[in-house]
Amino acid sequence: MGEIYGLGEITCPSGELVIVDGGHLGMWSGEGSPALVDPGAFGVQDPVVAADVSAATDFLITGPDADTAAHSFGRQPGRALHDIPASGVAHLRELFAAHCREQGLDAVLEARAERVPHRERVRRCVEGGGGRFLMNGVPVVALGGVPPDRPLPVLATDDGIVIPVDPTHVSPASPSSPASYTSHVTPASHAVKSVELGEIRVDWARLLFGDADALSAWQHDEPVDGLADVAFWGAAETEAATEFAAPDLGEPGEKGVKGWTGLPLPDAMRLATALFDWKDADPRRRLMVDFRPHSHHWQIMRAVRASPLEAGTVQVGGAQVLCAMTGQGDGWFPVSADLDPTGRLVSVRVSFPA
């Protein structure tokens, strides 16, 4: 394998790991119902669409041929169909009934009285040996068997990201070079079986690795300290900096970006609104404006921007969570688990498209 690089470490006290596009964690419900999550937190601004999403239903495929029907219907992994918008329920029922008639299958769609929390979806995935579920259409991979009592390195390789659960896989090249590792064996060398867990669809060019319990404490947009930053850049940045008396932002990894850090949230919102209004007043003003509440998402992306490897960590909910940019933009990224002869987890791998 040659040289590999340490992106950082995660901890997983629950023993259950979640892998997801970190840009979508605004919709994570933790132990609560997904119906309680404001659709505005994940970009749904149209009130009609937001109401449709909030009134969504979860279904379970039941009956003697439930497993066969679920597999052949092929809408979501397993027998559960999560987050069906209210406007799509009748059509889904019609499609499923027609499918079962055509295939000669004895199965029905049963609406669940309550939506299944995302933390519970993780538990069900783990009970099934690990796998994938959908969160408002966003694929999430979850698996168990992760050591709960020690930090785990997250390593970048030529073709993906590896989390070696067996500490004999790699060792630091030298104590003075913690970011560079030399491989003694390939990540799957102790494994006799590699199990495909599912693909992650990345829309924000980043992958997040987090403990399933810890993510219940994740604050995606709400500041943890009541503060926020406002950053801007682009062809009109010099003109904007003069107009608003804005200094250089001064954050690591953001050379040339201007703005303000550590403002009280109302002040930051007023400045960001004024910048947007100023930009929109003249189409020739090419400017990117970024409003950054001091949330967990902001904390981890601040570390990512400062890192030459574009990876960062944050402590949340009693665990260390890691986010890394893919380096390849968006796309589909397969996740697999390598197992030893006893079925014990050896490593977790996210493969990058060739």
mmCIF file of C-alpha atoms in Angstrom:
data_model
loop_
_atom_site.group_PDB
_atom_site.id
_atom_site.type_symbol
_atom_site.label_atom_id
_atom_site.label_comp_id
_atom_site.label_asym_id
_atom_site.label_seq_id
_atom_site.Cartn_x
_atom_site.Cartn_y
_atom_site.Cartn_z
ATOM 1 C CA MET A 1 0.000 0.000 0.000
ATOM 2 C CA GLY A 2 2.961 2.344 0.614
ATOM 3 C CA GLU A 3 2.530 5.528 2.597
ATOM 4 C CA ILE A 4 -0.775 6.410 4.218
ATOM 5 C CA TYR A 5 -1.718 9.477 6.213
ATOM 6 C CA GLY A 6 -3.436 9.947 9.543
ATOM 7 C CA LEU A 7 -6.403 12.291 9.267
ATOM 8 C CA GLY A 8 -7.070 12.181 13.003
ATOM 9 C CA GLU A 9 -8.738 9.938 15.552
ATOM 10 C CA ILE A 10 -12.304 9.125 16.513
ATOM 11 C CA THR A 11 -13.759 7.634 19.670
ATOM 12 C CA CYS A 12 -16.868 5.483 19.680
ATOM 13 C CA PRO A 13 -18.078 4.866 23.265
ATOM 14 C CA SER A 14 -21.318 3.236 22.110
ATOM 15 C CA GLY A 15 -19.467 0.792 19.852
ATOM 16 C CA GLU A 16 -21.758 1.846 16.996
ATOM 17 C CA LEU A 17 -20.341 3.992 14.200
ATOM 18 C CA VAL A 18 -22.230 6.244 11.773
ATOM 19 C CA ILE A 19 -20.781 7.321 8.414
ATOM 20 C CA VAL A 20 -22.625 10.074 6.558
ATOM 21 C CA ASP A 21 -22.143 13.175 4.437
ATOM 22 C CA GLY A 22 -21.514 15.688 7.228
ATOM 23 C CA GLY A 23 -23.255 18.463 5.327
ATOM 24 C CA HIS A 24 -26.582 16.686 5.872
ATOM 25 C CA LEU A 25 -26.435 16.358 9.669
ATOM 26 C CA GLY A 26 -28.883 19.225 10.054
ATOM 27 C CA MET A 27 -31.635 16.649 9.592
ATOM 28 C CA TRP A 28 -30.325 14.200 12.242
ATOM 29 C CA SER A 29 -33.019 13.556 14.874
ATOM 30 C CA GLY A 30 -31.048 11.515 17.416
ATOM 31 C CA GLU A 31 -33.477 9.748 19.768
ATOM 32 C CA GLY A 32 -36.340 12.056 18.768
ATOM 33 C CA SER A 33 -38.824 11.730 15.958
ATOM 34 C CA PRO A 34 -37.631 13.065 12.581
ATOM 35 C CA ALA A 35 -40.977 14.904 12.469
ATOM 36 C CA LEU A 36 -39.618 17.259 15.156
ATOM 37 C CA VAL A 37 -36.717 18.435 12.983
ATOM 38 C CA ASP A 38 -37.384 21.755 11.263
ATOM 39 C CA PRO A 39 -37.051 21.164 7.481
ATOM 40 C CA GLY A 40 -35.464 24.600 7.285
ATOM 41 C CA ALA A 41 -32.470 23.093 9.099
ATOM 42 C CA PHE A 42 -31.678 21.076 5.993
ATOM 43 C CA GLY A 43 -32.480 23.652 3.360
ATOM 44 C CA VAL A 44 -36.237 23.285 2.767
ATOM 45 C CA GLN A 45 -37.549 26.854 2.596
ATOM 46 C CA ASP A 46 -40.835 26.447 0.698
ATOM 47 C CA PRO A 47 -43.558 26.219 3.399
ATOM 48 C CA VAL A 48 -45.666 23.810 1.333
ATOM 49 C CA VAL A 49 -42.726 21.436 0.828
ATOM 50 C CA ALA A 50 -41.734 21.803 4.488
ATOM 51 C CA ALA A 51 -45.217 20.814 5.639
ATOM 52 C CA ASP A 52 -45.159 17.839 3.258
ATOM 53 C CA VAL A 53 -41.823 16.664 4.680
ATOM 54 C CA SER A 54 -42.860 17.185 8.310
ATOM 55 C CA ALA A 55 -46.021 15.116 7.754
ATOM 56 C CA ALA A 56 -44.078 12.184 6.266
ATOM 57 C CA THR A 57 -44.852 8.563 7.193
ATOM 58 C CA ASP A 58 -42.685 5.510 7.819
ATOM 59 C CA PHE A 59 -43.885 2.161 6.473
ATOM 60 C CA LEU A 60 -43.027 -1.469 7.160
ATOM 61 C CA ILE A 61 -43.479 -4.202 4.550
ATOM 62 C CA THR A 62 -45.190 -7.166 6.197
ATOM 63 C CA GLY A 63 -46.682 -10.487 5.150
ATOM 64 C CA PRO A 64 -45.439 -13.986 4.232
ATOM 65 C CA ASP A 65 -43.449 -12.647 1.254
ATOM 66 C CA ALA A 66 -42.282 -9.435 2.943
ATOM 67 C CA ASP A 67 -38.547 -9.968 2.427
ATOM 68 C CA THR A 68 -38.935 -10.937 -1.221
ATOM 69 C CA ALA A 69 -41.303 -8.050 -1.876
ATOM 70 C CA ALA A 70 -38.996 -5.539 -0.182
ATOM 71 C CA HIS A 71 -35.991 -6.731 -2.171
ATOM 72 C CA SER A 72 -37.770 -6.736 -5.524
ATOM 73 C CA PHE A 73 -39.546 -3.417 -4.885
ATOM 74 C CA GLY A 74 -36.099 -1.964 -4.275
ATOM 75 C CA ARG A 75 -36.999 1.477 -2.940
ATOM 76 C CA GLN A 76 -35.029 1.372 0.330
ATOM 77 C CA PRO A 77 -32.790 -1.146 2.122
ATOM 78 C CA GLY A 78 -34.607 -3.783 4.154
ATOM 79 C CA ARG A 79 -38.333 -3.924 4.861
ATOM 80 C CA ALA A 80 -38.683 -0.357 6.160
ATOM 81 C CA LEU A 81 -39.626 2.586 3.982
ATOM 82 C CA HIS A 82 -38.760 5.766 5.854
ATOM 83 C CA ASP A 83 -39.748 9.409 5.402
ATOM 84 C CA ILE A 84 -42.390 9.110 2.692
ATOM 85 C CA PRO A 85 -43.741 12.670 2.191
ATOM 86 C CA ALA A 86 -47.466 13.056 2.794
ATOM 87 C CA SER A 87 -48.074 13.873 -0.873
ATOM 88 C CA GLY A 88 -46.434 10.622 -1.969
ATOM 89 C CA VAL A 89 -48.161 8.142 0.348
ATOM 90 C CA ALA A 90 -51.130 7.261 -1.879
ATOM 91 C CA HIS A 91 -48.926 6.805 -4.947
ATOM 92 C CA LEU A 92 -46.479 4.598 -3.029
ATOM 93 C CA ARG A 93 -49.318 2.381 -1.836
ATOM 94 C CA GLU A 94 -50.567 2.014 -5.418
ATOM 95 C CA LEU A 95 -47.093 1.190 -6.733
ATOM 96 C CA PHE A 96 -46.451 -1.412 -4.050
ATOM 97 C CA ALA A 97 -49.834 -3.089 -4.476
ATOM 98 C CA ALA A 98 -49.328 -3.261 -8.257
ATOM 99 C CA HIS A 99 -45.835 -4.680 -7.771
ATOM 100 C CA CYS A 100 -47.090 -7.452 -5.486
ATOM 101 C CA ARG A 101 -49.903 -8.343 -7.897
ATOM 102 C CA GLU A 102 -47.501 -8.547 -10.841
ATOM 103 C CA GLN A 103 -45.004 -10.658 -8.884
ATOM 104 C CA GLY A 104 -47.609 -12.833 -7.168
ATOM 105 C CA LEU A 105 -46.378 -11.806 -3.713
ATOM 106 C CA ASP A 106 -48.320 -11.812 -0.449
ATOM 107 C CA ALA A 107 -47.157 -8.614 1.257
ATOM 108 C CA VAL A 108 -48.612 -5.288 2.365
ATOM 109 C CA LEU A 109 -47.438 -1.821 3.352
ATOM 110 C CA GLU A 110 -48.232 -0.988 6.970
ATOM 111 C CA ALA A 111 -47.978 2.635 8.086
ATOM 112 C CA ARG A 112 -46.175 3.070 11.390
ATOM 113 C CA ALA A 113 -47.899 5.144 14.063
ATOM 114 C CA GLU A 114 -44.637 6.949 14.854
ATOM 115 C CA ARG A 115 -41.617 7.877 12.754
ATOM 116 C CA VAL A 116 -38.466 5.908 13.578
ATOM 117 C CA PRO A 117 -35.741 8.106 15.172
ATOM 118 C CA HIS A 118 -32.395 8.076 13.412
ATOM 119 C CA ARG A 119 -30.653 6.637 16.473
ATOM 120 C CA GLU A 120 -33.111 3.725 16.413
ATOM 121 C CA ARG A 121 -32.463 3.209 12.704
ATOM 122 C CA VAL A 122 -28.786 2.817 13.589
ATOM 123 C CA ARG A 123 -29.633 0.165 16.215
ATOM 124 C CA ARG A 124 -31.671 -1.804 13.697
ATOM 125 C CA CYS A 125 -28.836 -1.639 11.159
ATOM 126 C CA VAL A 126 -26.364 -2.874 13.759
ATOM 127 C CA GLU A 127 -28.662 -5.729 14.796
ATOM 128 C CA GLY A 128 -28.719 -6.793 11.156
ATOM 129 C CA GLY A 129 -24.928 -6.885 10.957
ATOM 130 C CA GLY A 130 -24.482 -3.315 9.753
ATOM 131 C CA GLY A 131 -25.774 -1.654 6.630
ATOM 132 C CA ARG A 132 -27.470 1.377 5.149
ATOM 133 C CA PHE A 133 -30.686 3.305 5.760
ATOM 134 C CA LEU A 134 -32.136 6.482 4.275
ATOM 135 C CA MET A 135 -32.644 9.763 6.116
ATOM 136 C CA ASN A 136 -34.980 11.894 3.977
ATOM 137 C CA GLY A 137 -33.381 10.261 0.968
ATOM 138 C CA VAL A 138 -29.818 10.670 2.265
ATOM 139 C CA PRO A 139 -27.997 7.328 2.619
ATOM 140 C CA VAL A 140 -26.391 6.659 6.011
ATOM 141 C CA VAL A 141 -24.168 3.676 6.849
ATOM 142 C CA ALA A 142 -24.048 2.271 10.385
ATOM 143 C CA LEU A 143 -22.218 -0.669 11.938
ATOM 144 C CA GLY A 144 -21.371 -2.120 15.319
ATOM 145 C CA GLY A 145 -18.395 -3.994 16.755
ATOM 146 C CA VAL A 146 -16.278 -0.853 17.020
ATOM 147 C CA PRO A 147 -13.999 -0.767 20.113
ATOM 148 C CA PRO A 148 -15.612 1.588 22.647
ATOM 149 C CA ASP A 149 -12.602 2.011 24.921
ATOM 150 C CA ARG A 150 -9.838 3.532 22.796
ATOM 151 C CA PRO A 151 -9.235 6.099 20.056
ATOM 152 C CA LEU A 152 -9.198 4.776 16.489
ATOM 153 C CA PRO A 153 -7.082 6.310 13.728
ATOM 154 C CA VAL A 154 -8.759 7.419 10.522
ATOM 155 C CA LEU A 155 -6.315 6.945 7.658
ATOM 156 C CA ALA A 156 -6.244 8.247 4.096
ATOM 157 C CA THR A 157 -4.942 5.891 1.409
ATOM 158 C CA ASP A 158 -4.540 6.141 -2.331
ATOM 159 C CA ASP A 159 -8.045 4.806 -2.916
ATOM 160 C CA GLY A 160 -10.096 5.791 0.123
ATOM 161 C CA ILE A 161 -10.321 6.085 3.889
ATOM 162 C CA VAL A 162 -9.604 3.242 6.323
ATOM 163 C CA ILE A 163 -10.377 2.894 10.029
ATOM 164 C CA PRO A 164 -8.249 -0.007 11.308
ATOM 165 C CA VAL A 165 -9.944 -1.561 14.308
ATOM 166 C CA ASP A 166 -7.081 -4.027 14.791
ATOM 167 C CA PRO A 167 -4.128 -1.932 16.049
ATOM 168 C CA THR A 168 -1.609 -4.268 14.370
ATOM 169 C CA HIS A 169 -2.616 -2.951 10.954
ATOM 170 C CA VAL A 170 -0.481 0.172 11.071
ATOM 171 C CA SER A 171 1.927 1.926 13.360
ATOM 172 C CA PRO A 172 3.197 5.487 13.364
ATOM 173 C CA ALA A 173 6.241 6.018 11.162
ATOM 174 C CA SER A 174 7.851 7.936 14.020
ATOM 175 C CA PRO A 175 6.662 9.557 17.236
ATOM 176 C CA SER A 176 7.552 12.958 15.794
ATOM 177 C CA SER A 177 5.459 12.437 12.658
ATOM 178 C CA PRO A 178 1.962 11.543 13.856
ATOM 179 C CA ALA A 179 0.329 12.392 10.511
ATOM 180 C CA SER A 180 2.380 9.914 8.479
ATOM 181 C CA TYR A 181 1.997 6.153 8.863
ATOM 182 C CA THR A 182 3.829 3.236 7.321
ATOM 183 C CA SER A 183 1.758 0.162 6.573
ATOM 184 C CA HIS A 184 3.007 -3.232 7.801
ATOM 185 C CA VAL A 185 0.092 -5.013 6.137
ATOM 186 C CA THR A 186 -2.752 -4.029 3.871
ATOM 187 C CA PRO A 187 -5.912 -2.983 5.736
ATOM 188 C CA ALA A 188 -7.706 -6.227 4.929
ATOM 189 C CA SER A 189 -4.762 -8.604 5.382
ATOM 190 C CA HIS A 190 -6.162 -10.185 8.562
ATOM 191 C CA ALA A 191 -9.597 -10.463 7.044
ATOM 192 C CA VAL A 192 -11.119 -13.447 5.329
ATOM 193 C CA LYS A 193 -14.298 -11.656 4.338
ATOM 194 C CA SER A 194 -15.213 -8.177 3.165
ATOM 195 C CA VAL A 195 -18.874 -7.235 3.624
ATOM 196 C CA GLU A 196 -20.401 -4.411 1.577
ATOM 197 C CA LEU A 197 -22.455 -2.194 3.885
ATOM 198 C CA GLY A 198 -23.808 0.195 1.261
ATOM 199 C CA GLU A 199 -22.941 3.365 -0.576
ATOM 200 C CA ILE A 200 -22.820 6.900 0.797
ATOM 201 C CA ARG A 201 -24.129 9.595 -1.525
ATOM 202 C CA VAL A 202 -21.952 12.666 -0.948
ATOM 203 C CA ASP A 203 -23.443 16.052 -1.862
ATOM 204 C CA TRP A 204 -21.206 18.319 0.234
ATOM 205 C CA ALA A 205 -17.803 16.790 -0.686
ATOM 206 C CA ARG A 206 -17.233 15.548 2.859
ATOM 207 C CA LEU A 207 -17.559 12.415 4.970
ATOM 208 C CA LEU A 208 -18.231 12.360 8.691
ATOM 209 C CA PHE A 209 -17.433 9.503 11.094
ATOM 210 C CA GLY A 210 -19.237 9.721 14.425
ATOM 211 C CA ASP A 211 -20.416 7.747 17.426
ATOM 212 C CA ALA A 212 -24.139 6.983 17.168
ATOM 213 C CA ASP A 213 -24.938 8.261 20.674
ATOM 214 C CA ALA A 214 -22.740 11.339 20.372
ATOM 215 C CA LEU A 215 -24.541 12.544 17.260
ATOM 216 C CA SER A 216 -27.699 12.994 19.330
ATOM 217 C CA ALA A 217 -25.953 16.048 20.834
ATOM 218 C CA TRP A 218 -24.910 17.442 17.433
ATOM 219 C CA GLN A 219 -25.875 21.088 16.805
ATOM 220 C CA HIS A 220 -25.614 21.696 13.087
ATOM 221 C CA ASP A 221 -26.645 25.349 12.853
ATOM 222 C CA GLU A 222 -27.331 26.484 16.417
ATOM 223 C CA PRO A 223 -24.254 28.126 18.010
ATOM 224 C CA VAL A 224 -22.982 26.433 21.156
ATOM 225 C CA ASP A 225 -21.726 29.778 22.521
ATOM 226 C CA GLY A 226 -24.193 32.307 21.075
ATOM 227 C CA LEU A 227 -21.581 33.613 18.634
ATOM 228 C CA ALA A 228 -21.076 33.558 14.873
ATOM 229 C CA ASP A 229 -18.615 34.558 12.145
ATOM 230 C CA VAL A 230 -19.330 36.341 8.869
ATOM 231 C CA ALA A 231 -16.917 35.691 5.995
ATOM 232 C CA PHE A 232 -16.850 36.940 2.417
ATOM 233 C CA TRP A 233 -14.639 36.666 -0.661
ATOM 234 C CA GLY A 234 -14.772 37.122 -4.413
ATOM 235 C CA ALA A 235 -14.132 39.705 -7.114
ATOM 236 C CA ALA A 236 -15.917 42.441 -5.160
ATOM 237 C CA GLU A 237 -14.298 41.661 -1.803
ATOM 238 C CA THR A 238 -12.052 44.753 -1.765
ATOM 239 C CA GLU A 239 -14.992 47.032 -2.495
ATOM 240 C CA ALA A 240 -17.083 45.281 0.161
ATOM 241 C CA ALA A 241 -14.289 45.457 2.716
ATOM 242 C CA THR A 242 -14.062 49.223 2.180
ATOM 243 C CA GLU A 243 -17.836 49.681 2.358
ATOM 244 C CA PHE A 244 -18.176 47.705 5.608
ATOM 245 C CA ALA A 245 -14.746 48.412 7.150
ATOM 246 C CA ALA A 246 -14.098 44.671 7.254
ATOM 247 C CA PRO A 247 -10.684 43.291 8.257
ATOM 248 C CA ASP A 248 -9.063 40.071 7.085
ATOM 249 C CA LEU A 249 -10.899 37.174 8.669
ATOM 250 C CA GLY A 250 -7.648 35.893 10.132
ATOM 251 C CA GLU A 251 -8.629 32.236 10.297
ATOM 252 C CA PRO A 252 -6.070 29.482 9.501
ATOM 253 C CA GLY A 253 -6.357 28.226 5.941
ATOM 254 C CA GLU A 254 -8.446 31.190 4.775
ATOM 255 C CA LYS A 255 -5.923 33.577 3.300
ATOM 256 C CA GLY A 256 -7.610 36.425 1.452
ATOM 257 C CA VAL A 257 -10.994 35.883 3.109
ATOM 258 C CA LYS A 258 -12.387 38.923 4.895
ATOM 259 C CA GLY A 259 -14.960 39.307 7.634
ATOM 260 C CA TRP A 260 -15.520 39.158 11.354
ATOM 261 C CA THR A 261 -15.170 36.426 13.981
ATOM 262 C CA GLY A 262 -16.804 35.864 17.350
ATOM 263 C CA LEU A 263 -19.708 38.285 16.961
ATOM 264 C CA PRO A 264 -22.886 38.032 19.047
ATOM 265 C CA LEU A 265 -25.415 36.181 16.920
ATOM 266 C CA PRO A 266 -27.779 39.173 16.310
ATOM 267 C CA ASP A 267 -24.855 41.385 15.235
ATOM 268 C CA ALA A 268 -23.551 38.700 12.884
ATOM 269 C CA MET A 269 -26.991 38.248 11.341
ATOM 270 C CA ARG A 270 -27.328 41.999 10.738
ATOM 271 C CA LEU A 271 -23.910 42.176 9.055
ATOM 272 C CA ALA A 272 -24.555 39.113 6.898
ATOM 273 C CA THR A 273 -27.948 40.515 5.819
ATOM 274 C CA ALA A 274 -26.377 43.870 4.968
ATOM 275 C CA LEU A 275 -23.690 42.167 2.882
ATOM 276 C CA PHE A 276 -26.269 40.119 0.979
ATOM 277 C CA ASP A 277 -28.353 43.244 0.338
ATOM 278 C CA TRP A 278 -25.302 45.183 -0.836
ATOM 279 C CA LYS A 279 -24.275 42.354 -3.179
ATOM 280 C CA ASP A 280 -27.776 41.928 -4.604
ATOM 281 C CA ALA A 281 -28.132 45.665 -5.254
ATOM 282 C CA ASP A 282 -25.677 45.426 -8.149
ATOM 283 C CA PRO A 283 -25.382 42.255 -10.307
ATOM 284 C CA ARG A 284 -21.776 43.172 -11.078
ATOM 285 C CA ARG A 285 -20.789 42.639 -7.448
ATOM 286 C CA ARG A 286 -19.490 39.085 -7.452
ATOM 287 C CA LEU A 287 -19.237 38.097 -3.819
ATOM 288 C CA MET A 288 -19.633 34.969 -1.726
ATOM 289 C CA VAL A 289 -21.012 35.587 1.772
ATOM 290 C CA ASP A 290 -20.844 32.878 4.435
ATOM 291 C CA PHE A 291 -22.761 33.133 7.711
ATOM 292 C CA ARG A 292 -21.137 30.803 10.249
ATOM 293 C CA PRO A 293 -22.854 30.226 13.613
ATOM 294 C CA HIS A 294 -20.511 28.623 16.151
ATOM 295 C CA SER A 295 -22.181 25.218 15.914
ATOM 296 C CA HIS A 296 -20.522 21.803 15.966
ATOM 297 C CA HIS A 297 -20.622 21.898 12.178
ATOM 298 C CA TRP A 298 -18.786 25.246 12.195
ATOM 299 C CA GLN A 299 -16.223 23.929 14.681
ATOM 300 C CA ILE A 300 -15.374 20.889 12.617
ATOM 301 C CA MET A 301 -15.297 22.771 9.305
ATOM 302 C CA ARG A 302 -13.031 25.394 10.885
ATOM 303 C CA ALA A 303 -10.593 22.590 11.683
ATOM 304 C CA VAL A 304 -10.996 21.161 8.160
ATOM 305 C CA ARG A 305 -10.169 24.512 6.541
ATOM 306 C CA ALA A 306 -7.075 24.865 8.737
ATOM 307 C CA SER A 307 -5.777 21.370 7.924
ATOM 308 C CA PRO A 308 -3.471 20.661 4.966
ATOM 309 C CA LEU A 309 -5.160 17.249 4.764
ATOM 310 C CA GLU A 310 -8.648 18.834 4.854
ATOM 311 C CA ALA A 311 -9.737 16.865 7.908
ATOM 312 C CA GLY A 312 -10.763 17.918 11.392
ATOM 313 C CA THR A 313 -12.262 16.684 14.642
ATOM 314 C CA VAL A 314 -14.613 18.012 17.299
ATOM 315 C CA GLN A 315 -15.684 16.762 20.718
ATOM 316 C CA VAL A 316 -19.440 16.296 20.883
ATOM 317 C CA GLY A 317 -21.639 14.221 23.158
ATOM 318 C CA GLY A 318 -18.664 12.609 24.933
ATOM 319 C CA ALA A 319 -16.947 11.406 21.760
ATOM 320 C CA GLN A 320 -14.531 12.686 19.156
ATOM 321 C CA VAL A 321 -16.069 13.004 15.690
ATOM 322 C CA LEU A 322 -14.070 13.406 12.468
ATOM 323 C CA CYS A 323 -14.936 15.021 9.159
ATOM 324 C CA ALA A 324 -12.789 14.776 6.026
ATOM 325 C CA MET A 325 -13.199 16.228 2.573
ATOM 326 C CA THR A 326 -13.272 13.563 -0.111
ATOM 327 C CA GLY A 327 -10.781 15.309 -2.390
ATOM 328 C CA GLN A 328 -12.973 14.105 -5.248
ATOM 329 C CA GLY A 329 -16.017 16.253 -4.756
ATOM 330 C CA ASP A 330 -19.434 14.601 -4.700
ATOM 331 C CA GLY A 331 -20.513 11.127 -5.784
ATOM 332 C CA TRP A 332 -21.202 7.616 -4.524
ATOM 333 C CA PHE A 333 -18.694 6.102 -2.061
ATOM 334 C CA PRO A 334 -18.972 2.386 -1.151
ATOM 335 C CA VAL A 335 -18.465 1.422 2.509
ATOM 336 C CA SER A 336 -17.339 -2.054 3.543
ATOM 337 C CA ALA A 337 -16.356 -3.944 6.689
ATOM 338 C CA ASP A 338 -13.447 -6.388 6.779
ATOM 339 C CA LEU A 339 -13.923 -9.353 9.132
ATOM 340 C CA ASP A 340 -11.473 -11.866 10.564
ATOM 341 C CA PRO A 341 -12.084 -15.675 10.578
ATOM 342 C CA THR A 342 -14.200 -15.382 13.749
ATOM 343 C CA GLY A 343 -16.418 -12.662 12.244
ATOM 344 C CA ARG A 344 -14.813 -9.912 14.330
ATOM 345 C CA LEU A 345 -14.471 -6.481 12.730
ATOM 346 C CA VAL A 346 -10.946 -5.802 11.461
ATOM 347 C CA SER A 347 -11.364 -2.522 9.599
ATOM 348 C CA VAL A 348 -13.885 -0.193 8.009
ATOM 349 C CA ARG A 349 -13.218 1.132 4.535
ATOM 350 C CA VAL A 350 -14.699 3.890 2.392
ATOM 351 C CA SER A 351 -13.611 3.435 -1.213
ATOM 352 C CA PHE A 352 -13.192 6.338 -3.610
ATOM 353 C CA PRO A 353 -14.400 5.914 -7.190
ATOM 354 C CA ALA A 354 -11.605 4.993 -9.607
#
